[in-house]
Coordinates of C-alpha atoms in Angstrom, one line a residue:
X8 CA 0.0 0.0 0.0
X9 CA 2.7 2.4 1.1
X10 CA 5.0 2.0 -2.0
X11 CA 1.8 2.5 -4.4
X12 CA 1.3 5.7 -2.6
X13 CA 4.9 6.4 -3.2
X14 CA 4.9 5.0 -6.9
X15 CA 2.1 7.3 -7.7
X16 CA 4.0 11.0 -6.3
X17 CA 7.3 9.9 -7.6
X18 CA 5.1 9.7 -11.2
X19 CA 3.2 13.1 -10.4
X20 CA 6.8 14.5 -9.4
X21 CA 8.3 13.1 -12.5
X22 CA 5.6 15.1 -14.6
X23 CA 6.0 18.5 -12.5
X24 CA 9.6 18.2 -13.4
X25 CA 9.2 17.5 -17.4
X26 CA 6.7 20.3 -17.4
X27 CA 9.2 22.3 -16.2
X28 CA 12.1 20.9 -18.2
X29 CA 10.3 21.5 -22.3
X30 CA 8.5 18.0 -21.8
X31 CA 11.9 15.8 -20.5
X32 CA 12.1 14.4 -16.9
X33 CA 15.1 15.4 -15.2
X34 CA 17.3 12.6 -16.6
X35 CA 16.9 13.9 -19.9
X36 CA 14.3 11.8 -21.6
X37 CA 11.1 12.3 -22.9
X38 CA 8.2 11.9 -20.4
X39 CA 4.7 11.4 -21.4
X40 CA 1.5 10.6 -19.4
X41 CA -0.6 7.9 -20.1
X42 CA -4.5 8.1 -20.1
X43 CA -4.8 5.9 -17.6
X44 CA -2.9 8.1 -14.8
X45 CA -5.8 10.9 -15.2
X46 CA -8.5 8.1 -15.1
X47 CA -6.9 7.3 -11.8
X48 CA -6.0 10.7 -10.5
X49 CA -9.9 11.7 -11.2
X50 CA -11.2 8.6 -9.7
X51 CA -9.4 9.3 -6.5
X52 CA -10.3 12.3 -6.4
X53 CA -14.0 12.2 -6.8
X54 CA -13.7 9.4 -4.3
X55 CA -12.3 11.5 -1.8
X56 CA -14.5 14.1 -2.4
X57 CA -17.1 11.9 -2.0
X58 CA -16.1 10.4 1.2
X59 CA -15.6 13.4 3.3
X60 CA -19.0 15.0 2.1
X61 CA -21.3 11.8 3.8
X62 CA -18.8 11.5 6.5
X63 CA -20.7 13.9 8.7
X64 CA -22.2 13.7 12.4
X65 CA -25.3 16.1 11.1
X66 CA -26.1 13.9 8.3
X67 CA -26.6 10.6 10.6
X68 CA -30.0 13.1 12.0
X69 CA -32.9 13.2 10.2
X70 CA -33.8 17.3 9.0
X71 CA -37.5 18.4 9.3
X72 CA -39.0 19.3 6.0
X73 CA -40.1 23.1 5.4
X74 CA -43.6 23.4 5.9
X75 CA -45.5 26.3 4.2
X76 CA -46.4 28.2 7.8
X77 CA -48.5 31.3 6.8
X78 CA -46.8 33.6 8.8
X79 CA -43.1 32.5 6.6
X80 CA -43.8 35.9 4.4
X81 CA -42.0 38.8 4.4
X82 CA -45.4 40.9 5.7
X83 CA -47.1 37.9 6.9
X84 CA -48.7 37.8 10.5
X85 CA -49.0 34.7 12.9
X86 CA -52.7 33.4 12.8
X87 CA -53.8 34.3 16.1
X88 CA -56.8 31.5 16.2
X89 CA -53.9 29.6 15.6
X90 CA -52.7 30.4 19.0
X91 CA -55.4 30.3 21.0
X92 CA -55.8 26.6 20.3
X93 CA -52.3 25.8 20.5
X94 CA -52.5 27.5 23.8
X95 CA -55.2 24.9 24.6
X96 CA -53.1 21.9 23.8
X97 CA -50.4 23.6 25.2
X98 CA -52.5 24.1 28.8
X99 CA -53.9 20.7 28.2
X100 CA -51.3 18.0 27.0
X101 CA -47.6 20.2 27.4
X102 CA -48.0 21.8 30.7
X103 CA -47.7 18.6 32.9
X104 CA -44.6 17.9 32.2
X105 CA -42.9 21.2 30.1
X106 CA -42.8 25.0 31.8
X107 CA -42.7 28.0 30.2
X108 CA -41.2 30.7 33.1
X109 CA -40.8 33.5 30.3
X110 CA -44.9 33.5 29.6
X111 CA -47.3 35.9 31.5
X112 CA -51.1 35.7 31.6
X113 CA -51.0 39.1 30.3
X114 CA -49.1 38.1 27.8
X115 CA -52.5 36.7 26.1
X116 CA -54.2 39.6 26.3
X117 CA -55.1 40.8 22.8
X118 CA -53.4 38.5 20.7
X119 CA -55.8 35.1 21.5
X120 CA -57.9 36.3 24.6
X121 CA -60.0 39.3 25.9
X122 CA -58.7 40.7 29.3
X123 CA -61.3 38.9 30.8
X124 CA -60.9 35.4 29.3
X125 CA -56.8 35.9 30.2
X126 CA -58.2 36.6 34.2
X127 CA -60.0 33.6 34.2
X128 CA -57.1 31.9 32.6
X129 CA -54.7 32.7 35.7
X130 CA -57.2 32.4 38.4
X131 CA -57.7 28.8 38.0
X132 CA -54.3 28.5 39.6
X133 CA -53.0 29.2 43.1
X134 CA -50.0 31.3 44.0
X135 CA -47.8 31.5 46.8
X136 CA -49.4 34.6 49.0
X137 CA -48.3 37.0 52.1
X138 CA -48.5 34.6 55.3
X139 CA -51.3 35.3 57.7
X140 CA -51.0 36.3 61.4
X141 CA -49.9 33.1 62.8
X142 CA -46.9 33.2 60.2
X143 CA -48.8 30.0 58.2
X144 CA -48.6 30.0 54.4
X145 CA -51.1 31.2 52.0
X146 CA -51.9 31.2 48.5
X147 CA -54.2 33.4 46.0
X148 CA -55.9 33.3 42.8
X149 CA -53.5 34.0 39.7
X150 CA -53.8 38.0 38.6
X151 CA -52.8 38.3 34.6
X152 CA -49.0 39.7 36.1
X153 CA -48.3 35.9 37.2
X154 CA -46.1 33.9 34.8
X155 CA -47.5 30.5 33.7
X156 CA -47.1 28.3 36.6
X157 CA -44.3 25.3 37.2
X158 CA -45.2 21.6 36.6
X159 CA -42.5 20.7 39.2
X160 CA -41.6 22.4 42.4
X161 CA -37.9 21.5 41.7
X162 CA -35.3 20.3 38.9
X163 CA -34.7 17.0 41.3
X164 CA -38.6 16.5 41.1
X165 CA -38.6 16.9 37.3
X166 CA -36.2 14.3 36.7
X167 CA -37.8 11.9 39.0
X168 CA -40.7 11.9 37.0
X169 CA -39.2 11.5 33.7
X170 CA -36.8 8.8 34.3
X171 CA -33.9 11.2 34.8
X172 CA -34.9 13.3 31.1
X173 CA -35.6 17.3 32.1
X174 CA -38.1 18.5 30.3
X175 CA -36.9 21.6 28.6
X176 CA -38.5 25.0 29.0
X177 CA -40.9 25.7 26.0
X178 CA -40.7 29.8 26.6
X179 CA -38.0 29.8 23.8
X180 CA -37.5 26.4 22.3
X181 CA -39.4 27.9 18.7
X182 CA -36.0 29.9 18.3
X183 CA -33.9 27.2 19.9
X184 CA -33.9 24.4 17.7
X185 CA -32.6 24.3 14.3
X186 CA -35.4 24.2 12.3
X187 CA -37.6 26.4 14.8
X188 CA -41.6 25.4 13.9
X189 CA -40.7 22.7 11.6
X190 CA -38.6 20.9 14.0
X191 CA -41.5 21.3 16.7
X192 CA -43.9 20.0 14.5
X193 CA -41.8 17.0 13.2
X194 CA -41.1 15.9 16.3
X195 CA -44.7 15.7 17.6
X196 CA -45.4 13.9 14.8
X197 CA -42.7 11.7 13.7
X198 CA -42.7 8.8 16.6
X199 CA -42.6 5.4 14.7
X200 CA -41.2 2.6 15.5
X201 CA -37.5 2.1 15.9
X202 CA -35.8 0.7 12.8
X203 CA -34.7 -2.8 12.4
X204 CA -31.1 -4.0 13.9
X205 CA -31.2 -1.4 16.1
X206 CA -30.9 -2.1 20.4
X207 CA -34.2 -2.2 22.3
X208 CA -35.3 1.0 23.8
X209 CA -35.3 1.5 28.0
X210 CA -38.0 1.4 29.7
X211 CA -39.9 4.9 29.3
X212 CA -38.2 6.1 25.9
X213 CA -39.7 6.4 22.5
X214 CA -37.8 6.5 19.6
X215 CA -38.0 9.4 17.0
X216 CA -35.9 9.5 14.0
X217 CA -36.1 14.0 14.1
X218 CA -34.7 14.0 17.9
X219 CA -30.5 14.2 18.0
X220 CA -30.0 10.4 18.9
X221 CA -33.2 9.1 17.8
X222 CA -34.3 8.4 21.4
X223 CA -35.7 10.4 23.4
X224 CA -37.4 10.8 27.4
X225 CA -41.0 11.9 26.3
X226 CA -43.3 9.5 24.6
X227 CA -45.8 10.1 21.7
X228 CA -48.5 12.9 23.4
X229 CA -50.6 14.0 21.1
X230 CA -53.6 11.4 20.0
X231 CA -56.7 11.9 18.1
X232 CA -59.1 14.1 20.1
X233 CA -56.7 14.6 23.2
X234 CA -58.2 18.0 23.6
X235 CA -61.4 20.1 22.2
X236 CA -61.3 23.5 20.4
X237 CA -64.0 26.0 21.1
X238 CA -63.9 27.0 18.0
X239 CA -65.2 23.6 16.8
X240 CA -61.8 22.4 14.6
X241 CA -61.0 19.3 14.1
X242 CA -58.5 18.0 16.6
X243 CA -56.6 15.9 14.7
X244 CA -52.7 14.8 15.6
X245 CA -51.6 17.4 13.1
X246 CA -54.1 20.0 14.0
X247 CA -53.1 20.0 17.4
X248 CA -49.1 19.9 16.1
X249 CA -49.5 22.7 14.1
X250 CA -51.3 24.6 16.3
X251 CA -48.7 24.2 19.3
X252 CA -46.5 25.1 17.3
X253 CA -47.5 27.8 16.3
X254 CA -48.3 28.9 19.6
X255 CA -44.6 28.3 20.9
X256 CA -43.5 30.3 17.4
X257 CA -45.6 33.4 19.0
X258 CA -44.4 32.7 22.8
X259 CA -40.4 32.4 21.2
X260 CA -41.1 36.0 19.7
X261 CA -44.2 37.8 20.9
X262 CA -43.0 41.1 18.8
X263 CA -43.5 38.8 15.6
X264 CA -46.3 41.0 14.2
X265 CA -45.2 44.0 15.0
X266 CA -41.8 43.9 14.0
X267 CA -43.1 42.7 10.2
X268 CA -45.3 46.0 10.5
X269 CA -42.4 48.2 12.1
X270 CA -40.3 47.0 8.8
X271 CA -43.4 48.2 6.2
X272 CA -43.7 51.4 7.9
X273 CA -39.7 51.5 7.6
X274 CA -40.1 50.6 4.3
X275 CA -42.3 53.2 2.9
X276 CA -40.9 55.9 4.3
X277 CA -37.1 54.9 3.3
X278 CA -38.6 54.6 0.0
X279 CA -40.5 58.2 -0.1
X280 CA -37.0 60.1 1.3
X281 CA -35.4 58.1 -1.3
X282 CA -37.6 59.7 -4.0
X283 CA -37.1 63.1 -2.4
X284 CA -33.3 63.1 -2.1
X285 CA -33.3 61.7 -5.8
X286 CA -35.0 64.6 -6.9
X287 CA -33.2 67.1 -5.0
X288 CA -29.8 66.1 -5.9
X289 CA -30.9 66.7 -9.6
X290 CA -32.0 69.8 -8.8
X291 CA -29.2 70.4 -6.9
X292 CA -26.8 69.2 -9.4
X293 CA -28.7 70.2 -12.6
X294 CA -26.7 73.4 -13.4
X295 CA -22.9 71.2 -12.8
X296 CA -24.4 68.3 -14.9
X297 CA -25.6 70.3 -17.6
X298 CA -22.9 72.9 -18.0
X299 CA -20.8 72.9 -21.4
X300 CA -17.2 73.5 -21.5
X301 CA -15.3 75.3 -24.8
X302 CA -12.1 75.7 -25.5
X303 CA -11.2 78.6 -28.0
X304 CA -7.5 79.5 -29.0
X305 CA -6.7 82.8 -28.3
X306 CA -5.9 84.5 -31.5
X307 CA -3.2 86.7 -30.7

């Protein structure tokens, strides 16, 4: 193997030289290259090539497709129904086990519920409270300033519960995740059974081929029907995906909307100073532009 290797640059070295030396290698005599060298050169090249571009640790994961998510466009708003319900299945299927400490009740308030529906929202929790006289512990009704509550009183408790896994904070996972939306969605939907040849799973893990590792801590928890809109949609697995999504695309980036709207505002009037300052400077530079330059001898 090594003297092929070496066989192969003492040929290549042999060329450079005659090259250099009018088409003789360095002894003196004619040097030519056969076909067959190229043919190998070019077939270990492209071989090479071709080996380090699948040898890759991000190609062994599986990349969620690009879904067409209305709000992708340029001036294109979330869809706030959208929200509300994935705040639904978010309330009912995520918040057991995932928190979302970033989140406020208030938050909700004129983007997917009225004041009131958002107070009602936070009241059907208890907070920790002043103590009473004796010094004893009290708690109150959530008030739209209270941030969605915990699932866990503690990390040690969250891990306890989930075989060791802990369940990541959903306030910013949207923007966290390569993929943002489309990797949220693919992973609600893309359990399926683990492929063949491949070591049974622990107890408590499923196996997802759009999760780094393919296995992960939470099982499949979204099913037909798991929760029902008040709007009367559907609640199919990819309803409620989509919708959660959706709603953790919104919670990732609650300036969304008006940022897109910010930019069309900046937009216009960029474009209207643009027109003005075009038409100044050719006012402004109309006599310099237009002005003709002779030169006469001088007749003595």
């Amino acid at each position: 193997m090594a003297a092929g290797w070496k066989q192969a640059f003492g040929t290549v070295f042999r060329y450079a030289s005659s090259l250099s030396n009018g088409g003789k290698n360095v002894s003196g005599k004619t040097f030519r290259l056969s076909p067959r060298f190229f043919g190998i050169v070019a077939a270990t090249g492209l071989g090479t090539g071709f080996a380090l571009s699948t040898i890759s640790a991000e190609d062994l994961e599986l990349h969620p497709p690009h879904y067409p998510w209305s709000h992708n466009g340029v001036f294109s708003a979330l869809d706030h129904k959208s929200i509300r319900r994935g705040y639904l299945v978010y309330k009912e299927v995520c918040s057991a086990c995932h928190s979302m400490n970033f989140i406020a009740f208030r938050s909700l308030v004129g983007v997917s519920h009225t004041e009131d529906e958002a107070k009602a929202l936070a009241e059907e929790y208890e907070y920790p409270a002043d103590p009473d006289e004796e010094g004893n512990p009290t708690t109150r009704p959530g008030k739209l300033s209270d941030y969605f509550p915990e699932p866990y009183p503690n990390e040690e408790a969250a891990r306890f519960a989930n075989s060791g896994a802990l369940p990541p904070d959903l306030s910013l996972v949207s923007l966290a995740r390569h993929g943002e939306e489309d990797y949220i969605f693919s992973i609600l939907t893309g359990y399926t059974d683990p492929p063949a040849g491949t070591e049974e799973l622990a107890e408590g893990m499923a196996y997802n081929p759009y999760f780094p590792g393919g296995v992960l801590a939470m099982p499949q928890q979204l099913f037909q029907d798991s929760v029902e809109y008040d709007d009367g949609t559907p609640a199919t697995v990819s309803q409620m995906a989509k919708d959660v999504s959706v709603f953790l695309r919104w919670a990732a980036e609650p300036g969304h909307d008006e940022r897109k709207r910010m930019g069309m505002k900046v937009i216009m009037i960029l474009s209207t100073v643009t027109l003005v300052v075009y038409y100044w400077k050719r006012q402004a530079w109309n006599v310099i532009k237009t002005r003709k330059i002779e030169y006469r001898e001088r007749r003595p």
